[in-house]
Short mmCIF file of C-alpha atoms in Angstrom, two decimals:
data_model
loop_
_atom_site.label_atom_id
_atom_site.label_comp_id
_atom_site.label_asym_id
_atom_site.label_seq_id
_atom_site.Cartn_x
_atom_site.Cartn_y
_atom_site.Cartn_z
CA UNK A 556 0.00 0.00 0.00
CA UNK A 557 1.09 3.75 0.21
CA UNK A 558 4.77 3.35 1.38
CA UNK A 559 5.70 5.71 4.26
CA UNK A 560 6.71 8.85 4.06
CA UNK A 561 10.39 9.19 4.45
CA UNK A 562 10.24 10.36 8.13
CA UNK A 563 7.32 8.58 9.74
CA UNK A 564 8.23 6.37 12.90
CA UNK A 565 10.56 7.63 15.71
CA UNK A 566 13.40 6.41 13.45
CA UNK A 567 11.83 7.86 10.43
CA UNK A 568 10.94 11.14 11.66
CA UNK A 569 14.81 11.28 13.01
CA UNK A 570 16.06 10.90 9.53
CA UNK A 571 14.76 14.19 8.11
CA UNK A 572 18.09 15.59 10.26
CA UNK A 573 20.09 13.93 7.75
CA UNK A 574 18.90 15.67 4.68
CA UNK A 575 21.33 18.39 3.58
CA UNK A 576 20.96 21.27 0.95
CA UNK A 577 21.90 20.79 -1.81
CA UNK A 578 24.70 22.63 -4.25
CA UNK A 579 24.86 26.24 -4.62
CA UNK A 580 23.50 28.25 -7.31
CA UNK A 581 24.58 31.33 -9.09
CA UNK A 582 23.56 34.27 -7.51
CA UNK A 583 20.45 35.95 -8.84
CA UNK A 584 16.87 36.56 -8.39
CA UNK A 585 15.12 33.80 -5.48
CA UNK A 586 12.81 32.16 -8.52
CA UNK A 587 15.79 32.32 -10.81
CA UNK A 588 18.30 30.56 -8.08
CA UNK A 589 15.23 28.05 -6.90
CA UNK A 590 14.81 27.00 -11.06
CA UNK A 591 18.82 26.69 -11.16
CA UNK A 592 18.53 24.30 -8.27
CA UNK A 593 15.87 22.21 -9.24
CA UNK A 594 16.88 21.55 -12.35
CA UNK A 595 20.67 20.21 -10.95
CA UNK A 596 19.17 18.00 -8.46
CA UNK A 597 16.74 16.29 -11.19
CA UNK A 598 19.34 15.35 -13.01
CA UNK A 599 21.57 14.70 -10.38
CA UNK A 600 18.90 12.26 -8.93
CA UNK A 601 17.59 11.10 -12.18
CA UNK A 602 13.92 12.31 -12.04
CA UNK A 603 11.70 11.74 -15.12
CA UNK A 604 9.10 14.83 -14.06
CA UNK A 605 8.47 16.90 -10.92
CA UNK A 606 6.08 19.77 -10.39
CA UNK A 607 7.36 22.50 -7.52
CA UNK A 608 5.23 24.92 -5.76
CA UNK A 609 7.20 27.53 -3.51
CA UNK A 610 5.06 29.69 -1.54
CA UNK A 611 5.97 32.67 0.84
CA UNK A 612 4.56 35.08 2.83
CA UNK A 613 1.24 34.29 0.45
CA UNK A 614 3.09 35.19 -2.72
CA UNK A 615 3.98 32.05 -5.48
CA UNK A 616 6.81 32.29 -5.99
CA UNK A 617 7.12 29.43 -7.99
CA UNK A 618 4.73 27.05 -9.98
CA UNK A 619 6.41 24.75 -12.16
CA UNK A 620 6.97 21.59 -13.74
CA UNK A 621 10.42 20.04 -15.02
CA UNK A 622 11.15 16.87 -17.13
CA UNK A 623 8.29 14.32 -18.86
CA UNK A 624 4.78 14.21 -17.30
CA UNK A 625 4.54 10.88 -20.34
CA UNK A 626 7.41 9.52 -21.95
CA UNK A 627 5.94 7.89 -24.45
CA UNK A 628 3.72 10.83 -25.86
CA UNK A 629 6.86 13.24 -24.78
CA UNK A 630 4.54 15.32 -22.47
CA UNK A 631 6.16 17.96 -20.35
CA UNK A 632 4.92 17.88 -16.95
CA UNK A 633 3.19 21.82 -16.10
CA UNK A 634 1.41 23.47 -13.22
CA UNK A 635 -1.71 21.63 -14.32
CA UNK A 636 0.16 17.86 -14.42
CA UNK A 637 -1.57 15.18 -11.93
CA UNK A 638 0.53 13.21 -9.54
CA UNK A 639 -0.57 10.60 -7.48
CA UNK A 640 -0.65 11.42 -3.95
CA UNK A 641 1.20 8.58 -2.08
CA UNK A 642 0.43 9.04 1.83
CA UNK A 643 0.69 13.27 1.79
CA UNK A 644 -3.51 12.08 1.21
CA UNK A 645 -3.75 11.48 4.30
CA UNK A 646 -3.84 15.42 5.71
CA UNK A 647 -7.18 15.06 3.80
CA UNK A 648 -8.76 11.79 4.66
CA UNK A 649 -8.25 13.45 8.25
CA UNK A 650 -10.19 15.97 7.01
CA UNK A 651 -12.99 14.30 5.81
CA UNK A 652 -12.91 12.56 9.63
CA UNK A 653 -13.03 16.06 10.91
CA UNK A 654 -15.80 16.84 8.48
CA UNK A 655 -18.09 13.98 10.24
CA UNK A 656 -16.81 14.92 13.69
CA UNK A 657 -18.08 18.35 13.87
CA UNK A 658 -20.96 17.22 11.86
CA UNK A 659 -22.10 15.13 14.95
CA UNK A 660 -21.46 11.96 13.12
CA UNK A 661 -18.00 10.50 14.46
CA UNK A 662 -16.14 11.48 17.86
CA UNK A 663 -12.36 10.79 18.19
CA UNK A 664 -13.32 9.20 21.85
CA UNK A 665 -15.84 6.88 20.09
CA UNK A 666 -14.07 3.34 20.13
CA UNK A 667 -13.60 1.75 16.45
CA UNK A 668 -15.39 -1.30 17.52
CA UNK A 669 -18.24 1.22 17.21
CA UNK A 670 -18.15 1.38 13.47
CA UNK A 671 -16.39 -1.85 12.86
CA UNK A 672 -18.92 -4.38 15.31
CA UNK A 673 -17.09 -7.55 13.97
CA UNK A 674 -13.48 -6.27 14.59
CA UNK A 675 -11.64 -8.72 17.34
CA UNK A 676 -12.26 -8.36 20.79
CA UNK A 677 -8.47 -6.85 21.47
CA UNK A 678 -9.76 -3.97 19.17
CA UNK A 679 -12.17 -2.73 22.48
CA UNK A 680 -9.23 0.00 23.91
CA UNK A 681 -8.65 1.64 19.93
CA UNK A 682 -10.35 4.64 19.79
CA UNK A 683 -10.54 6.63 16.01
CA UNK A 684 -7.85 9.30 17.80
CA UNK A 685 -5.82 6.53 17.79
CA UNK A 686 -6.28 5.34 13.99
CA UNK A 687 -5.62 9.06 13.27
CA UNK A 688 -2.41 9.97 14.58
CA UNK A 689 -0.66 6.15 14.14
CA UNK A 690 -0.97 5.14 17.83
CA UNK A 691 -3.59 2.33 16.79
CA UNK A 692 -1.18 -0.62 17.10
CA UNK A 693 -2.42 -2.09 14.10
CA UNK A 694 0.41 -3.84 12.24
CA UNK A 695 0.51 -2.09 8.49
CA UNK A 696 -0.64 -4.29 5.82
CA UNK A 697 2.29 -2.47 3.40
CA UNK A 698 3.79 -5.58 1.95
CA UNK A 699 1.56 -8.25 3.40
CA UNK A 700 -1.68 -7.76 0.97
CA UNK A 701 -2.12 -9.11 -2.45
CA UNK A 702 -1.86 -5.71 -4.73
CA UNK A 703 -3.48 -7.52 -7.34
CA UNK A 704 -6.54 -8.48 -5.86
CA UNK A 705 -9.87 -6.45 -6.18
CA UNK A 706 -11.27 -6.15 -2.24
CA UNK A 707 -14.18 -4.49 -1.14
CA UNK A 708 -14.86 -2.37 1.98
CA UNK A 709 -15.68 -5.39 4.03
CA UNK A 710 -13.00 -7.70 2.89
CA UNK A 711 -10.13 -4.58 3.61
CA UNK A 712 -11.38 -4.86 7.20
CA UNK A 713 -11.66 -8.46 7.21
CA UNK A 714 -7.67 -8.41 6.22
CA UNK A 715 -6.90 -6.12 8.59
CA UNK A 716 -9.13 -7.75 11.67
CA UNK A 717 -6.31 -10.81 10.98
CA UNK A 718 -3.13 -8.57 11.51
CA UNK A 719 -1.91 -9.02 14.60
CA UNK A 720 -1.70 -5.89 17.54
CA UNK A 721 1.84 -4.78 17.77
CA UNK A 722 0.93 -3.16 21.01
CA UNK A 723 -1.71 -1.76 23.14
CA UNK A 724 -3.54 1.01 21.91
CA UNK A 725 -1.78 4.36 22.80
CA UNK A 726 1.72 3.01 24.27
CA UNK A 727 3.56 3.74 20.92
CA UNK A 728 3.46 5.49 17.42
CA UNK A 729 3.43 3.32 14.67
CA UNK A 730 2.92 4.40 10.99
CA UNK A 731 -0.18 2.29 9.63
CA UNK A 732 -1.71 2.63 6.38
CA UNK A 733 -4.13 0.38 7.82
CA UNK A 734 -5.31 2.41 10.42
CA UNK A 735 -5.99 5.08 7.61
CA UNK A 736 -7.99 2.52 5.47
CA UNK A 737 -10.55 1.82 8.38
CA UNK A 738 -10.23 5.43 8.50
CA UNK A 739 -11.67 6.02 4.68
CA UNK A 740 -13.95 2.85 5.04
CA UNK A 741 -15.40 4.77 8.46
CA UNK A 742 -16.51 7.80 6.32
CA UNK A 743 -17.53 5.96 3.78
CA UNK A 744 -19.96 4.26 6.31
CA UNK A 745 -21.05 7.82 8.40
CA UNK A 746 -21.39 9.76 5.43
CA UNK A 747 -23.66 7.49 3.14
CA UNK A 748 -21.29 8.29 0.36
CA UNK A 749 -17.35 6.87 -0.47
CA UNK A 750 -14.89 9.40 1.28
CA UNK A 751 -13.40 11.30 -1.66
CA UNK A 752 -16.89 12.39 -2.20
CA UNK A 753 -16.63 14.09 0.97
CA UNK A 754 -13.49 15.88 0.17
CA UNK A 755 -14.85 17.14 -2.90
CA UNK A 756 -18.07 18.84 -1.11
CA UNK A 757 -15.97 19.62 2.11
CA UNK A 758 -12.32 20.55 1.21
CA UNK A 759 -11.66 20.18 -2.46
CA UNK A 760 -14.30 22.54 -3.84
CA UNK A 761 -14.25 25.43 -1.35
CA UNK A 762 -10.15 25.17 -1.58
CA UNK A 763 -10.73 25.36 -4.93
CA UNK A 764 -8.58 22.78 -5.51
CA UNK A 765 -10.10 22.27 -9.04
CA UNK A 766 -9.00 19.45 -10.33
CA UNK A 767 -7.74 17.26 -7.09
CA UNK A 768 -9.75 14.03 -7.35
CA UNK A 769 -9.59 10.27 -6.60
CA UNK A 770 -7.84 8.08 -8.47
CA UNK A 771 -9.39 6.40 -11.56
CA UNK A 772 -7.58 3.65 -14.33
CA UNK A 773 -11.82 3.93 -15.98
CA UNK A 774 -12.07 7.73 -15.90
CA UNK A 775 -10.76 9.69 -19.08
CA UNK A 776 -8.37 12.46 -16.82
CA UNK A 777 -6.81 15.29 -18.76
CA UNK A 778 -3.16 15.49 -17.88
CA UNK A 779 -2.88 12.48 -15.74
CA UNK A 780 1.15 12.15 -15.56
CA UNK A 781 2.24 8.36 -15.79
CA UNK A 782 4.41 6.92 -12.84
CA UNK A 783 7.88 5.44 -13.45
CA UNK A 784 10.01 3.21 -11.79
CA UNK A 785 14.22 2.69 -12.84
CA UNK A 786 15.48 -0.41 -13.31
CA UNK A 787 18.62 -0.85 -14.47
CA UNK A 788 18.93 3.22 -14.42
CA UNK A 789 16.36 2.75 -17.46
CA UNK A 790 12.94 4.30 -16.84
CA UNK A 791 9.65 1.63 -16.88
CA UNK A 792 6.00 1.83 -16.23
CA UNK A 793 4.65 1.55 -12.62
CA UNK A 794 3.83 -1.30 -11.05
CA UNK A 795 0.37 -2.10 -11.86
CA UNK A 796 -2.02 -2.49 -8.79
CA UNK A 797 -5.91 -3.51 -8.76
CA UNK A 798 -8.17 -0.40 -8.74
CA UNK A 799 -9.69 -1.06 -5.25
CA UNK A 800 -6.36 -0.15 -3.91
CA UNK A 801 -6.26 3.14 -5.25
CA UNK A 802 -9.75 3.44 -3.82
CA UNK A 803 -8.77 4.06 0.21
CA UNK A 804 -7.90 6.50 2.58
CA UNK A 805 -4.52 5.66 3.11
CA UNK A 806 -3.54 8.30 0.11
CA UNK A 807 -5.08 7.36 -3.21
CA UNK A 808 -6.00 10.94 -5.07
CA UNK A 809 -4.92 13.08 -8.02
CA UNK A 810 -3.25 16.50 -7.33
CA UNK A 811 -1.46 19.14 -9.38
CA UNK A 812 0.42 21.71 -8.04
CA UNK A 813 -1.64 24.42 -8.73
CA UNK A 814 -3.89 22.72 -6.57
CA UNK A 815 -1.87 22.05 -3.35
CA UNK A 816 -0.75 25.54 -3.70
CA UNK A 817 -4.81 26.40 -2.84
CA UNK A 818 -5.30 24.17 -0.41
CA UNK A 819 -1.87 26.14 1.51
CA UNK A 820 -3.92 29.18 1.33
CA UNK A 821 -6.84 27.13 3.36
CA UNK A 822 -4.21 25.50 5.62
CA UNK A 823 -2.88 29.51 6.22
CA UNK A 824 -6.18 30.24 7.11
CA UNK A 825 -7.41 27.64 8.94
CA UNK A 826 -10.30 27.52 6.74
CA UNK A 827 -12.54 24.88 6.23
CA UNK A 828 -13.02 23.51 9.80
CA UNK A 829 -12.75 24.83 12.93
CA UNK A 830 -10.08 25.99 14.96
CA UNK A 831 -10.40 23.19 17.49
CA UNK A 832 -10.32 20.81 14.91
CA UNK A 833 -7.12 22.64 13.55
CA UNK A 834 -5.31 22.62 16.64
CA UNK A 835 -6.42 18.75 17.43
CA UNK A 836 -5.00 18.20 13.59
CA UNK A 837 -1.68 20.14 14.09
CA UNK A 838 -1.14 19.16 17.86
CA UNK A 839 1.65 16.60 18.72
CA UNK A 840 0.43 13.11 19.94
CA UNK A 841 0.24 12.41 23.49
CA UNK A 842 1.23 8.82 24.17
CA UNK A 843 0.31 6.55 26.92
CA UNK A 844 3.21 7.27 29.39
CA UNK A 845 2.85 11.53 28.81
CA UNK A 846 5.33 11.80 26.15
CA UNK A 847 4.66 13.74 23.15
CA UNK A 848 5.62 12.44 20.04
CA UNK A 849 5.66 14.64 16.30
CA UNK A 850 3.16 14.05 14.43
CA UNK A 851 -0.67 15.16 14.53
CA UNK A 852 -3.45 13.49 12.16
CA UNK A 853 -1.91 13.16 9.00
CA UNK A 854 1.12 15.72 9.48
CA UNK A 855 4.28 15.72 10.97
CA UNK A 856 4.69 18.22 13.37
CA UNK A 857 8.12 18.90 13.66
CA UNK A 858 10.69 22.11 14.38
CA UNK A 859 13.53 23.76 12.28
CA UNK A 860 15.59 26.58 13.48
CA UNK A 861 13.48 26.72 16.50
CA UNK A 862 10.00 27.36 14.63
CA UNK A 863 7.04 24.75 13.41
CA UNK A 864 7.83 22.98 10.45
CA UNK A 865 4.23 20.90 9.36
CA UNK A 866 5.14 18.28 6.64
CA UNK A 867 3.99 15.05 5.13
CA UNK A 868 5.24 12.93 2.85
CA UNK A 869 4.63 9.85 0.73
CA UNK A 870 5.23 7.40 -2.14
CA UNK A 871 3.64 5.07 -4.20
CA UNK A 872 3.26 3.67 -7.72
CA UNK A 873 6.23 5.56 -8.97
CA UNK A 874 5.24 8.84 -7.21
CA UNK A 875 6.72 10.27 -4.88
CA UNK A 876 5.44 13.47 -2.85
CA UNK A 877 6.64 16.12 -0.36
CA UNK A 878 4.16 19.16 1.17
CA UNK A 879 6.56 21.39 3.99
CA UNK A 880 5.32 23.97 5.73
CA UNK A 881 8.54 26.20 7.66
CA UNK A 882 5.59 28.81 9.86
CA UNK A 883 8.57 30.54 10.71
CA UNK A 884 9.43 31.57 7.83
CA UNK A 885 5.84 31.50 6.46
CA UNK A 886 7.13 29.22 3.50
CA UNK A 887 5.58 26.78 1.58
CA UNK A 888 7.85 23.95 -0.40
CA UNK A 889 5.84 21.46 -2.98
CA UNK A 890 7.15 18.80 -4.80
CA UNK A 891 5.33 15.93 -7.38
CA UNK A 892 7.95 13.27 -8.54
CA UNK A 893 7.26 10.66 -10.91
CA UNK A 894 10.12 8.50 -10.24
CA UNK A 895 10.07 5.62 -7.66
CA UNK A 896 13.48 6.49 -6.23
CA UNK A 897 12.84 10.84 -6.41
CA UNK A 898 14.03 12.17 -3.12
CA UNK A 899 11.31 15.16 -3.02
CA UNK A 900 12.41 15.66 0.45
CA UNK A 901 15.84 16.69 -0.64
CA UNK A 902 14.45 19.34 -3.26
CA UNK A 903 12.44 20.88 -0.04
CA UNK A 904 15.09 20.86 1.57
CA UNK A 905 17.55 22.52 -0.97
CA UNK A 906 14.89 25.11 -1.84
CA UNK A 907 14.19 25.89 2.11
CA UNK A 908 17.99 26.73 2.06
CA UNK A 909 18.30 28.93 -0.89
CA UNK A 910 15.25 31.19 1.05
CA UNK A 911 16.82 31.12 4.17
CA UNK A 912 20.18 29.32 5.04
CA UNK A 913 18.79 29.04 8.92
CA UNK A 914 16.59 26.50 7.47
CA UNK A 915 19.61 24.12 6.42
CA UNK A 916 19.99 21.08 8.04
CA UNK A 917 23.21 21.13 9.76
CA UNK A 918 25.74 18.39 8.38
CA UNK A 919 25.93 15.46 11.26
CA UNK A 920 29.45 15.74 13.49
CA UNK A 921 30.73 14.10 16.28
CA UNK A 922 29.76 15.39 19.43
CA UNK A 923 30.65 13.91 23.02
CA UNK A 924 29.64 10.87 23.76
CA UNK A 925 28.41 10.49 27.38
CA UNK A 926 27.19 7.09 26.80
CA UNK A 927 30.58 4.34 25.65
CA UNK A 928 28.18 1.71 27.20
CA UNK A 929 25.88 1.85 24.48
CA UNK A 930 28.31 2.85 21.83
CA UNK A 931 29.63 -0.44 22.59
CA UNK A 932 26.29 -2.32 22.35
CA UNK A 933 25.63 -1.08 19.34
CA UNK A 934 29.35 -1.61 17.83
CA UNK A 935 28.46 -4.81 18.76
CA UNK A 936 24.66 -5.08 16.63
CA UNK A 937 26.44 -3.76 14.21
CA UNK A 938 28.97 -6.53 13.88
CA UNK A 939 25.90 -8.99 14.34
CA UNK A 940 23.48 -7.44 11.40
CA UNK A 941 27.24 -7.90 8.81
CA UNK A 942 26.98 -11.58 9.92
CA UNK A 943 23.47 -12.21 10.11
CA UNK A 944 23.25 -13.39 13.50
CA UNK A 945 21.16 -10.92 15.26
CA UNK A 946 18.81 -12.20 17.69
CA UNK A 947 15.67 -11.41 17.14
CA UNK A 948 14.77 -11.13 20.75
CA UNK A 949 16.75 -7.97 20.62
CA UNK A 950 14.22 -6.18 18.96
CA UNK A 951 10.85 -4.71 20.08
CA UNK A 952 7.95 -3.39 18.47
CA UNK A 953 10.05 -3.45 15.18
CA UNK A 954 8.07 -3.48 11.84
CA UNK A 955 8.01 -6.62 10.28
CA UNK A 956 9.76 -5.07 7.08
CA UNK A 957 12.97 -4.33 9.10
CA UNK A 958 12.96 -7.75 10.34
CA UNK A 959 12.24 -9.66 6.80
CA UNK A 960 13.90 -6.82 3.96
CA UNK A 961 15.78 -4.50 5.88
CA UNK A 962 18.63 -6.62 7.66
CA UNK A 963 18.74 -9.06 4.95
CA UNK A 964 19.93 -5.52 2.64
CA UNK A 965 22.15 -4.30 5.65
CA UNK A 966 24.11 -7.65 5.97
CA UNK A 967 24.46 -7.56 1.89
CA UNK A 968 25.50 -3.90 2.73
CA UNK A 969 27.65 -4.10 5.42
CA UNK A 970 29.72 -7.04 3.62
CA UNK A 971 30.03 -5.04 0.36
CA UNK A 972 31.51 -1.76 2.84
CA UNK A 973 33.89 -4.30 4.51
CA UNK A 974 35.44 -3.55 7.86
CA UNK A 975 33.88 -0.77 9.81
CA UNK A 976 36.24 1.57 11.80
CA UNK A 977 34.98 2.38 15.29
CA UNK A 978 31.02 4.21 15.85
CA UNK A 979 31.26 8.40 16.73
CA UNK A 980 28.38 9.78 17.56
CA UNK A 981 27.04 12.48 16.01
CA UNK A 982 23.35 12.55 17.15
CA UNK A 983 20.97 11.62 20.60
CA UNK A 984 17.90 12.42 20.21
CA UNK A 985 14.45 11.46 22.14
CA UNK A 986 11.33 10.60 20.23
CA UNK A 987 8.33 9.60 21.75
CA UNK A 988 9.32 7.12 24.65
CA UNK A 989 12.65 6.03 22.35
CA UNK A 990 16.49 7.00 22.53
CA UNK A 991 17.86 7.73 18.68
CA UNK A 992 21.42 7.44 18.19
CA UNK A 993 23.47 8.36 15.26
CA UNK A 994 26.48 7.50 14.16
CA UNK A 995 29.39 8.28 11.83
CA UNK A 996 31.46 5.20 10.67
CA UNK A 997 33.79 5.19 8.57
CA UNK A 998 34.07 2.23 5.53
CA UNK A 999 37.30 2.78 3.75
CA UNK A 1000 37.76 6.63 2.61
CA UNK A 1001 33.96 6.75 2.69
CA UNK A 1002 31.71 7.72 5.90
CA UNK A 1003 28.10 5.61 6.57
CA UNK A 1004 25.31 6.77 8.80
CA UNK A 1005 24.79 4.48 11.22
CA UNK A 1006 21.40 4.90 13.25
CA UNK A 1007 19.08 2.89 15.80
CA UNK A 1008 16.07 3.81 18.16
CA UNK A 1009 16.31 1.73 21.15
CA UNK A 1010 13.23 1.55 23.78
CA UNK A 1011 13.73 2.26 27.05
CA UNK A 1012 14.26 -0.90 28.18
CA UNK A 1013 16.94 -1.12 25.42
CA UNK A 1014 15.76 -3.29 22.67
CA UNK A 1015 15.60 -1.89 19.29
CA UNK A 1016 12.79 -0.69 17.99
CA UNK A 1017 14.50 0.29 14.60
CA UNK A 1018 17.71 0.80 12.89
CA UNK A 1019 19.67 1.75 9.64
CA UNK A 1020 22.50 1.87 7.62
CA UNK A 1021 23.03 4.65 4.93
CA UNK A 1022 23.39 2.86 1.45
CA UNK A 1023 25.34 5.63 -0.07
CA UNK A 1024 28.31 8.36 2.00
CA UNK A 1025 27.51 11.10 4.38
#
């Protein structure tokens, strides 16, 4: 299903720190430096077509589209190109939730068992707050269901009643697509009418978003870009998926630029709902044990240089899809990819520099390291993911893809690198309830990133190793 975006668990989230800007530009006017440096980094990264929207202080700065919206019809992608959404959709299957809540329809109290009276019996503590803002404990059903097959409302839920809890409701933050499935099914139930419907009366239309929409393979759609994926460093179709997956609330719509850019004006104004419901939207998650953890329903709430940054990302089918918002600064970064392996986040990020080069992430050195005890430990994992002899029972609450694809990749990794000199730290950080640590190691001449969340209890709750140098 929609992948995550790139910075959505504890360790995900940490990982936007690593981003840096980009090269410099020539000196010149901010659109004409911002078109420089989008243009490198597309071909530097290999991007068949992007759209960017740059937004400040209410003024566009820039709408525009780079590279092939359609390769094979040699269509350049423009301000009025359609990307998929990938999981930035699900800022607005949260509002269509909101919708129903202040229409009397849904509370964020109201258990899920309420809506879903055949869900299992462990389900009884999950309340729809908890579906919205990842803290479910429903495993994600990315990677375990059969993209092929056509399911309907009732059989999604009947798929995800069979995934097991990964923990009690509330005691951690998990990303879950299928949390925001239920979530679209839900609607689709308490509004009498399939969920994108309700975007288009409740948020799409008064945005005047014009031509955001769900996604259709039936419908005829004017200037519908096509998704690609590289293999072999040679562009090829998406991977095709049955329609009923591009049919739920985990992020399955059409966008364009143009239109993102006027739903930022309604996101500026906190139009379109209420202010509660904004502030419950754009507040940090609570967990269990008190500790607040970034990310509200269906954004990242996050800081840089001090001030809110509100972001979400996502990926899927060949798209891939970045919306930033740096309040600080009051600016507003877009960016549509067509490419599977498009960073978008890195174009934000090179853009947010060029405006103001506060908003640069700073490049990871080693600070002091007031913990050698865990260093050590986690010299140690490191040693055990090369050889692929990790116990298992070493990790906790870890999603089952780091388990079954990621360590598999790392030990490929780590034996391609060969011997690793000794872990410096360059980042602690606490996330939620975890402990993120980041390391710089050095492989040769060239220097990894090296990072794990660990629990409090110490088990790992999720780690990585940077494929290419810092």
């Amino acid at each position: 299903m929609r992948s995550r975006p790139r910075s959505l668990s504890a360790f995900v989230v940490f990982l936007c720190g690593l981003l840096t800007a980009g090269p410099a530009v020539a000196q010149g006017s901010l659109r004409e430096r911002i078109d420089a440096f989008v243009r490198a980094e597309q071909k530097r990264q290999g991007v068949v077509g992007l759209a960017v929207g740059v937004v400040q202080h209410g003024r566009v700065v820039l709408a525009k589209g780079y590279g092939s919206a359609n390769l094979e019809h040699r269509v350049p992608v423009g301000p009025d190109t359609l990307f998929q959404s990938g999981s930035v959709g699900k800022m607005f299957t949260a509002m269509a939730v909101m919708a129903q809540v202040e229409a009397g329809k849904i509370s964020l109290s109201d258990p899920i068992t309420k809506y879903f009276p055949d869900a299992p019996a462990t389900w009884a503590p999950i309340t729809v707050r908890h579906l919205l803002n990842h803290t479910s404990g429903i495993q994600d059903l990315e990677g375990q269901i059969d993209e092929r097959k056509d399911y309907t409302d009732e059989e999604f839920a009947r798929f995800i009643y069979a995934l097991p809890l990964d923990f009690p409701a509330g005691v951690r933050w998990s990303y879950s697509n299928s949390g925001y499935v239920l979530l679209g099914i839900l609607v689709n139930r308490v509004a009498g009418k399939p969920y994108v419907d309700v975007l288009g009366e409740k948020v799409f239309k008064p945005a005047g978003m014009k031509t955001a929409r769900g996604i259709s393979e039936d419908d005829v759609i004017p200037n519908r870009s096509s998704g690609y994926r590289l293999v072999g460093g040679e562009p090829k179709h998406q991977t095709w998926v049955s329609q009923s997956l591009n049919t739920t609330g985990d992020g399955a719509l059409y966008f364009t630029v143009k239109d993102l850019i006027a739903w930022d004006a309604a996101v500026q104004k906190r139009s379109l709902l209420s202010e509660e419901s904004w502030r419950e939207i754009l507040s940090p998650t609570r967990l269990n044990s008190g500790a607040a953890q970034p990310y509200g329903f269906g954004w990242q709430v996050l800081e840089r240089n001090g001030k809110p940054l509100h972001q979400h990302g996502g990926a899927w089918q060949g798209f891939r899809a970045i919306y930033s918002r740096f309040l600080g600064d009051s600016l507003s970064i877009i960016v549509l990819a067509n490419t599977d392996r498009a960073s978008p986040a890195k174009f934000a990020e090179g853009i947010a520099a060029l405006v103001n080069p506060a908003l640069a992430v700073p490049k990871l050195a080693p600070i002091e390291d007031g913990e050698p005890q865990v260093t050590a430990q986690l010299t140690t994992l490191l040693e055990e993911v090369r050889a692929g002899t990790v116990d298992r029972a070493r990790f906790a609450y870890a999603p089952k893809w780091l388990v079954d694809q990621a360590l598999p990749h790392f030990k490929e990794l780590l034996k391609r690198l060969g011997p690793a000199g000794p872990l410096v730290l360059a980042q602690r950080e606490v996330v939620g309830d975890d402990r993120v640590y980041t390391y710089l190691v050095r492989f040769g001449a060239d220097t990894h990133v090296f990072s794990v969340s660990l629990i409090p209890d110490g088990r790992v709750s999720l780690l990585r190793v940077s494929d290419k140098p810092n």
